[in-house]
Amino acid sequence: MAKIFHVKTLSSSKLFKNILVSFIFLLTFILIYFSKTDYFFINKLKTVSNTYIYSITKIVSIPMNFVSNMSIQIKEFRNLKNQNNILREEIMRLKKWQTLAIQNSSENKVLKKLLNATDNNLELIKTAAVIQRNDLLFAKIININAGIKDGLRNQMAAINHRGMVGRTINLSKDHSKILLITDPNSSISVKTVSNEIFALIKGSEDGVHLVSSFIKNEKMPKIGDLIVTSGSAQIFPSDLLVGKIVKLSKNKFYVLPFVDFNNIEYVQIVKSK
Amino acid sequence: MASYRLYNPVIFYHLILFFLFSISINYFIELKYVNLVCYVIFHITFVYLAFYYYNYLLFLTGFIYGIFFDLILINYITPHLLTFLSLLLIITLIKKNLINLNPNKISYIIFFFLFSSIFLEMIIASIIFNYYFNFYNFLTLIFIGLIFFIPIIYFFSKLDNL
């Protein structure tokens, strides 16, 4: 009796499906492999996500934005009377300080002339508004409305009136991402104001504090010491305010940043002169 | 007959996915939980689509959403992309065994997939990209999933029967 051979054949649609799914998996592994290295295609994808996806999704989330703004306004309106009293007291206090500041400023000028000292070492590149935030679940990243067109480059320092905010990453023509200093992958070199202790700090587990990842000579600072950028890594300008030491543990110290990351509306991109 | 042809729930599900994606990636400080809720419902919708409306093109959908979730939330590609694709692959492989189960049991399985996908995303992000596995965030997401799971499944079943 002759054997019957069954030959399995794939229909063209099934073949297409299999090829597509295999291609997607292949592409996935290629993307994952190159994701941590700055290759051209990954950078392009990041630019697309920065520019186009943001613009499209912003349209969809307009109602949410509206509700969010409304709730902020209602809150502010409720606190109006309290804020008014606080501001009145602050004006009184500031007026006293103003007189003192004017005196000090003129003294400072004279002393600077005597010492032949230069002014601060910061050059303002651009003041930009925060247009999107993604600092809830994983990375601590914000998007700003300034990019290569405005003279921004990778790894520039972003500050606000309170101190260090983060650094620029993934720039596109009109938009950039700022990796906040509270991100666990953001490492910055810092020192105490007294120049005694040098360390590297990164974002801590709670997403609020910064924690030291390396301390030079294992010298521990004191609680209450002010932390500024050291400028030794040549990424950030030196002496930018970062925060205050609030907790010490075994071989580690915790810093509370001066910047209120829930209330960032504008940032200034600066570099060393 | 014409209305049957015009109405296709898959299109609605894809619109829902896009809407939830848009809200999830735009964090509003004042509406923190809305973001988290949308993030969780996105996962429920995706698993639901994979179970009841499986099509090979879902791999493409998972690929695109995975990439952009990763790039926007983490800045590197891997956790969401890998999770979405492996989720689809597992569902494709075990679907034949699940077809005879009653809807309640399938709902439990969908919830299990939701739980494991969120867990997998967070664990991959912590292993590969040094993002701490924030247990509080994980519990919050699971708690949100528990609250919204039944209403969402009920809503989807109504959408299917339209």
Coordinates of C-alpha atoms in Angstrom, one line a residue:
Chain A
M1 CA 0.0 0.0 0.0
A2 CA 1.4 3.3 -1.1
K3 CA 2.1 5.9 1.6
I4 CA 0.1 9.1 1.4
F5 CA 2.1 12.3 2.1
H6 CA 0.3 15.4 3.4
V7 CA 2.1 18.5 2.3
K8 CA 1.2 21.5 4.5
T9 CA 0.9 24.7 2.5
L10 CA 0.6 28.2 3.9
S11 CA -1.9 30.5 2.3
S12 CA -0.5 33.8 1.2
S13 CA -2.4 35.7 3.9
K14 CA -1.1 33.4 6.6
L15 CA 2.4 33.7 5.2
F16 CA 2.0 37.5 5.3
K17 CA 0.8 37.4 8.9
N18 CA 3.7 35.2 9.9
I19 CA 6.3 37.4 8.2
L20 CA 4.8 40.5 9.8
V21 CA 4.8 39.1 13.3
S22 CA 8.3 37.7 12.9
F23 CA 9.5 41.1 11.5
I24 CA 7.9 42.9 14.4
F25 CA 9.7 40.6 16.9
L26 CA 13.0 41.0 15.0
L27 CA 12.6 44.8 15.0
T28 CA 11.8 44.7 18.7
F29 CA 15.0 42.9 19.6
I30 CA 17.0 45.3 17.4
L31 CA 15.4 48.3 19.1
I32 CA 16.0 46.9 22.5
Y33 CA 19.6 46.1 21.7
F34 CA 20.3 49.6 20.5
S35 CA 18.0 51.4 22.9
K36 CA 20.7 52.3 25.5
T37 CA 23.1 53.5 22.8
D38 CA 22.5 56.7 21.0
Y39 CA 22.0 55.4 17.5
F40 CA 20.5 57.5 14.7
F41 CA 17.2 55.6 14.4
I42 CA 16.6 55.6 18.2
N43 CA 17.3 59.3 18.3
K44 CA 14.9 59.9 15.4
L45 CA 12.2 57.9 17.3
K46 CA 12.8 60.0 20.4
T47 CA 12.5 63.2 18.3
V48 CA 9.2 62.0 16.9
S49 CA 7.9 61.2 20.3
N50 CA 9.1 64.6 21.5
T51 CA 7.5 66.6 18.7
Y52 CA 4.6 64.8 17.0
I53 CA 3.2 62.5 19.6
Y54 CA 3.2 65.3 22.1
S55 CA 1.3 67.6 19.8
I56 CA -1.3 64.9 18.8
T57 CA -1.9 63.7 22.4
K58 CA -2.1 67.3 23.7
I59 CA -5.2 67.8 21.5
V60 CA -6.9 64.7 23.0
S61 CA -6.0 65.8 26.5
I62 CA -7.3 69.4 26.1
P63 CA -10.4 68.7 28.4
M64 CA -8.1 67.2 31.0
N65 CA -5.9 70.2 30.8
F66 CA -8.9 72.5 31.2
V67 CA -10.1 70.6 34.3
S68 CA -6.6 70.7 35.8
N69 CA -6.3 74.4 35.2
M70 CA -9.7 75.0 36.7
S71 CA -8.9 73.1 39.8
I72 CA -5.7 75.0 40.2
Q73 CA -7.6 78.3 39.8
I74 CA -10.2 77.3 42.3
K75 CA -7.5 76.4 44.8
E76 CA -5.8 79.7 44.3
F77 CA -9.0 81.6 44.6
R78 CA -9.7 79.9 47.9
N79 CA -6.3 80.9 49.2
L80 CA -6.5 84.4 47.9
K81 CA -7.2 86.1 51.3
N82 CA -4.5 84.2 53.1
Q83 CA -2.0 84.8 50.4
N84 CA -2.8 88.5 50.4
N85 CA -2.0 88.7 54.1
I86 CA 1.2 86.8 53.7
L87 CA 2.3 89.0 50.8
R88 CA 1.6 92.2 52.8
E89 CA 3.8 91.0 55.6
E90 CA 6.5 89.9 53.1
I91 CA 6.5 93.3 51.4
M92 CA 7.1 95.0 54.8
R93 CA 10.0 92.5 55.5
L94 CA 11.4 92.9 52.0
K95 CA 11.4 96.7 52.2
K96 CA 13.8 96.5 55.2
W97 CA 16.0 94.0 53.3
Q98 CA 16.0 96.3 50.2
T99 CA 17.7 99.1 52.1
L100 CA 20.3 96.6 53.4
A101 CA 20.7 95.1 50.0
I102 CA 21.4 98.4 48.3
Q103 CA 24.1 99.2 50.9
N104 CA 25.6 95.7 50.4
S105 CA 25.5 95.9 46.6
S106 CA 27.5 99.2 46.5
E107 CA 30.0 97.7 49.0
N108 CA 30.2 94.5 46.9
K109 CA 31.0 96.6 43.8
V110 CA 33.8 98.4 45.5
L111 CA 35.3 95.1 46.9
K112 CA 35.0 93.4 43.5
K113 CA 37.0 96.2 42.0
L114 CA 39.6 95.9 44.7
L115 CA 39.9 92.1 44.2
N116 CA 39.6 92.3 40.3
A117 CA 36.9 89.6 40.5
T118 CA 34.6 88.7 37.6
D119 CA 30.8 88.4 37.9
N120 CA 29.0 85.0 38.0
N121 CA 30.0 82.4 35.6
L122 CA 26.6 81.6 34.1
E123 CA 25.4 82.3 30.6
L124 CA 21.7 82.2 30.0
I125 CA 20.8 80.3 26.8
K126 CA 17.0 80.3 26.9
T127 CA 14.1 80.6 29.3
A128 CA 11.5 78.0 28.3
A129 CA 8.1 76.9 29.5
V130 CA 7.3 73.4 30.7
I131 CA 4.8 72.0 28.2
Q132 CA 4.4 68.4 29.3
R133 CA 5.4 66.3 32.3
N134 CA 6.1 62.6 32.6
D135 CA 7.4 62.3 36.1
L136 CA 4.8 60.1 37.7
L137 CA 5.6 56.4 37.3
F138 CA 9.0 55.8 35.9
A139 CA 11.5 58.4 34.7
K140 CA 11.4 62.0 36.0
I141 CA 11.2 63.9 32.8
I142 CA 9.6 67.2 31.7
N143 CA 9.3 68.6 28.2
I144 CA 10.1 72.2 27.4
N145 CA 9.3 74.3 24.4
A146 CA 12.9 75.1 23.4
G147 CA 15.2 73.0 21.3
I148 CA 18.2 73.0 19.0
K149 CA 16.8 76.0 17.2
D150 CA 17.2 78.1 20.4
G151 CA 20.8 77.1 20.9
L152 CA 20.2 74.3 23.3
R153 CA 22.6 71.3 23.4
N154 CA 22.6 68.0 25.2
Q155 CA 23.6 68.0 28.9
M156 CA 23.1 71.7 29.5
A157 CA 21.9 72.6 33.0
A158 CA 18.3 73.7 33.6
I159 CA 17.7 75.9 36.6
N160 CA 14.9 78.0 38.0
H161 CA 14.8 80.8 40.7
R162 CA 15.3 78.2 43.4
G163 CA 18.1 76.2 42.0
M164 CA 19.1 73.2 39.9
V165 CA 16.2 71.5 38.1
G166 CA 17.9 69.0 35.8
R167 CA 19.7 68.7 32.4
T168 CA 18.7 68.6 28.8
I169 CA 18.5 65.3 27.0
N170 CA 16.9 64.3 23.6
L171 CA 16.7 67.6 21.8
S172 CA 14.6 68.2 18.7
K173 CA 14.2 71.3 16.7
D174 CA 11.6 73.0 18.9
H175 CA 11.4 70.7 22.0
S176 CA 13.7 69.2 24.5
K177 CA 13.4 66.9 27.5
I178 CA 14.8 67.7 30.9
L179 CA 15.9 64.8 33.0
L180 CA 15.1 66.1 36.6
I181 CA 17.8 65.7 39.3
T182 CA 15.3 63.5 41.2
D183 CA 15.6 60.8 38.5
P184 CA 17.6 57.7 39.7
N185 CA 19.6 57.8 36.5
S186 CA 20.6 61.5 36.9
S187 CA 23.9 61.7 38.6
I188 CA 25.4 65.1 39.4
S189 CA 28.6 66.0 41.1
V190 CA 28.1 68.2 44.1
K191 CA 30.0 69.8 47.0
T192 CA 29.1 71.5 50.3
V193 CA 29.2 75.3 50.2
S194 CA 32.3 75.1 52.4
N195 CA 34.2 73.1 49.7
E196 CA 34.9 70.4 52.3
I197 CA 32.9 67.5 50.9
F198 CA 32.6 66.4 47.3
A199 CA 30.1 63.7 46.2
L200 CA 27.9 62.3 43.5
I201 CA 24.1 62.4 44.1
K202 CA 21.1 60.9 42.3
G203 CA 17.4 60.6 42.7
S204 CA 16.3 58.4 45.6
E205 CA 13.6 55.8 45.9
D206 CA 10.9 58.1 47.2
G207 CA 11.2 60.4 44.2
V208 CA 11.5 63.4 46.4
H209 CA 15.0 63.3 48.0
L210 CA 18.4 63.0 46.4
V211 CA 20.8 60.4 47.7
S212 CA 24.6 60.2 47.6
S213 CA 26.0 57.5 45.4
F214 CA 29.7 58.3 46.0
I215 CA 31.4 60.4 48.6
K216 CA 35.0 61.5 48.0
N217 CA 37.3 60.4 50.9
E218 CA 34.2 59.1 52.7
K219 CA 33.9 62.3 54.6
M220 CA 30.4 62.7 55.9
P221 CA 28.7 66.2 55.9
K222 CA 26.4 67.5 58.6
I223 CA 22.6 67.8 58.6
G224 CA 21.7 71.3 57.4
D225 CA 24.8 71.7 55.1
L226 CA 24.0 73.3 51.8
I227 CA 24.8 71.4 48.6
V228 CA 25.8 73.1 45.3
T229 CA 27.1 71.8 42.0
S230 CA 30.8 71.2 42.1
G231 CA 31.4 71.7 38.3
S232 CA 34.0 69.0 38.4
A233 CA 32.3 66.8 35.9
Q234 CA 32.4 69.6 33.4
I235 CA 28.7 69.1 32.7
F236 CA 27.1 71.7 35.0
P237 CA 28.4 75.1 35.9
S238 CA 29.7 75.2 39.5
D239 CA 27.9 76.7 42.5
L240 CA 24.3 76.1 41.4
L241 CA 22.1 75.6 44.4
V242 CA 20.9 72.0 44.7
G243 CA 19.5 71.4 48.2
K244 CA 20.0 70.9 51.9
I245 CA 21.2 67.8 53.7
V246 CA 18.3 66.5 55.7
K247 CA 19.2 62.9 56.7
L248 CA 22.4 60.9 57.2
S249 CA 22.6 57.1 57.2
K250 CA 25.4 54.6 56.9
N251 CA 27.8 56.0 54.2
K252 CA 24.9 58.0 52.6
F253 CA 23.3 61.3 52.9
Y254 CA 20.0 62.5 51.8
V255 CA 19.4 65.9 50.2
L256 CA 16.1 67.8 50.0
P257 CA 16.2 69.8 46.7
F258 CA 15.3 73.5 46.9
V259 CA 13.2 73.3 43.8
D260 CA 9.6 72.4 44.2
F261 CA 9.2 70.0 41.4
N262 CA 5.4 70.1 41.5
N263 CA 5.4 73.8 40.6
I264 CA 7.8 74.2 37.7
E265 CA 6.4 76.4 35.0
Y266 CA 9.5 77.8 33.5
V267 CA 13.2 76.8 33.5
Q268 CA 16.3 78.6 32.4
I269 CA 18.9 76.7 30.4
V270 CA 22.4 77.9 31.3
K271 CA 26.0 77.0 30.6
S272 CA 29.3 78.2 32.0
K273 CA 30.7 81.3 30.4
Chain B
M1 CA -27.3 44.5 7.9
A2 CA -25.9 47.9 6.8
S3 CA -25.7 49.1 10.4
Y4 CA -24.0 45.9 11.4
R5 CA -21.4 46.5 8.8
L6 CA -20.9 50.1 9.8
Y7 CA -20.6 49.3 13.5
N8 CA -17.4 47.7 14.4
P9 CA -16.4 47.6 18.1
V10 CA -12.7 47.1 17.3
I11 CA -12.6 50.7 16.0
F12 CA -14.1 51.9 19.2
Y13 CA -11.6 49.9 21.2
H14 CA -8.8 51.5 19.2
L15 CA -10.2 55.0 19.8
I16 CA -10.4 54.2 23.5
L17 CA -6.8 53.0 23.5
F18 CA -5.6 56.1 21.8
F19 CA -7.6 58.3 24.2
L20 CA -6.2 56.5 27.3
F21 CA -2.7 56.6 25.9
S22 CA -2.9 60.4 25.4
I23 CA -4.1 60.9 29.0
S24 CA -1.6 58.5 30.5
I25 CA 1.4 60.3 29.0
N26 CA 0.3 63.8 30.0
Y27 CA 0.7 64.1 33.7
F28 CA -1.4 66.7 35.4
I29 CA -0.3 67.4 38.9
E30 CA -3.8 68.2 40.1
L31 CA -5.3 65.1 38.5
K32 CA -2.6 62.5 39.4
Y33 CA -5.0 59.6 39.8
V34 CA -6.7 60.3 36.5
N35 CA -3.4 59.5 34.8
L36 CA -2.9 56.3 36.8
V37 CA -6.5 55.2 36.1
C38 CA -6.1 55.8 32.4
Y39 CA -2.8 53.9 32.4
V40 CA -4.4 50.9 34.1
I41 CA -7.5 51.0 31.8
F42 CA -5.2 51.1 28.8
H43 CA -3.8 47.8 29.9
I44 CA -7.2 46.3 30.6
T45 CA -8.4 47.4 27.1
F46 CA -5.4 46.0 25.4
V47 CA -5.7 42.6 27.1
Y48 CA -9.4 42.6 26.4
L49 CA -8.8 43.3 22.8
A50 CA -6.2 40.5 22.6
F51 CA -8.7 38.1 24.1
Y52 CA -11.9 38.9 22.3
Y53 CA -10.8 40.6 19.1
Y54 CA -7.4 39.0 18.4
N55 CA -6.0 40.0 15.0
Y56 CA -2.3 39.7 13.9
L57 CA -2.4 43.5 13.4
L58 CA -2.6 43.8 17.2
F59 CA 1.1 43.0 17.2
L60 CA 1.7 46.2 15.2
T61 CA -0.6 48.1 17.6
G62 CA 1.3 46.7 20.6
F63 CA 4.6 47.5 19.0
I64 CA 3.7 51.2 18.3
Y65 CA 2.1 51.8 21.7
G66 CA 4.9 49.9 23.4
I67 CA 7.6 52.0 21.8
F68 CA 5.9 55.3 22.5
F69 CA 5.0 54.4 26.1
D70 CA 8.7 53.5 26.7
L71 CA 10.1 56.6 25.0
I72 CA 7.8 59.0 26.8
L73 CA 7.6 57.4 30.2
I74 CA 11.1 55.9 30.5
N75 CA 13.1 57.4 27.6
Y76 CA 14.5 54.0 26.7
I77 CA 12.8 51.2 24.7
T78 CA 12.1 47.9 26.4
P79 CA 9.6 47.4 29.3
H80 CA 6.3 48.2 27.7
L81 CA 7.3 47.0 24.2
L82 CA 8.5 43.7 25.5
T83 CA 5.5 43.3 27.9
F84 CA 2.9 44.1 25.2
L85 CA 4.4 41.7 22.6
S86 CA 5.0 38.9 25.0
L87 CA 1.4 39.3 26.3
L88 CA 0.0 39.0 22.8
L89 CA 2.3 36.0 22.1
I90 CA 1.1 34.2 25.3
I91 CA -2.5 34.9 24.6
T92 CA -2.2 33.6 21.0
L93 CA -0.6 30.4 22.3
I94 CA -3.1 29.7 25.1
K95 CA -6.2 31.0 23.4
K96 CA -7.3 27.6 22.1
N97 CA -7.3 26.3 25.7
L98 CA -9.3 29.2 27.0
I99 CA -12.1 29.1 24.4
N100 CA -14.3 26.8 26.5
L101 CA -14.0 28.6 29.8
N102 CA -16.9 30.6 31.1
P103 CA -16.8 34.4 31.0
N104 CA -16.1 34.7 34.7
K105 CA -13.0 32.6 34.5
I106 CA -11.8 34.6 31.5
S107 CA -12.3 37.8 33.5
Y108 CA -10.0 36.4 36.2
I109 CA -7.5 35.5 33.5
I110 CA -7.7 39.0 32.1
F111 CA -7.1 40.4 35.5
F112 CA -4.2 38.1 36.0
F113 CA -2.7 39.4 32.7
L114 CA -3.3 43.0 33.8
F115 CA -1.5 42.3 37.1
S116 CA 1.4 40.5 35.5
S117 CA 1.9 43.1 32.7
I118 CA 2.2 45.9 35.2
F119 CA 4.5 43.9 37.4
L120 CA 6.6 42.9 34.4
E121 CA 6.9 46.5 33.2
M122 CA 8.0 47.8 36.6
I123 CA 10.4 44.9 37.2
I124 CA 12.0 45.3 33.7
A125 CA 12.4 49.0 34.3
S126 CA 14.0 48.4 37.6
I127 CA 16.4 45.7 36.4
I128 CA 17.5 47.2 33.1
F129 CA 17.1 51.0 33.7
N130 CA 17.7 51.3 37.5
Y131 CA 14.2 52.7 38.2
Y132 CA 13.4 51.6 41.7
F133 CA 10.5 49.1 42.0
N134 CA 8.1 51.4 43.8
F135 CA 5.9 49.1 45.7
Y136 CA 3.5 51.9 46.7
N137 CA 3.0 52.8 43.0
F138 CA 2.5 49.1 42.1
L139 CA -0.1 48.6 44.8
T140 CA -1.8 51.8 43.7
L141 CA -2.0 50.6 40.2
I142 CA -3.3 47.1 41.3
F143 CA -5.9 48.8 43.6
I144 CA -7.1 51.0 40.7
G145 CA -7.3 47.9 38.6
L146 CA -9.4 46.1 41.2
I147 CA -11.8 49.1 41.5
F148 CA -12.2 49.7 37.8
F149 CA -11.9 46.1 36.4
I150 CA -15.6 45.0 36.8
P151 CA -17.2 48.3 35.6
I152 CA -14.8 48.4 32.6
I153 CA -15.5 44.8 31.6
Y154 CA -19.2 45.4 32.0
F155 CA -18.9 48.5 29.8
F156 CA -17.0 46.6 27.2
S157 CA -19.5 43.7 27.2
K158 CA -22.2 46.3 26.5
L159 CA -20.1 47.8 23.8
D160 CA -19.8 44.4 22.2
N161 CA -23.6 43.8 22.2
L162 CA -24.4 47.2 20.6

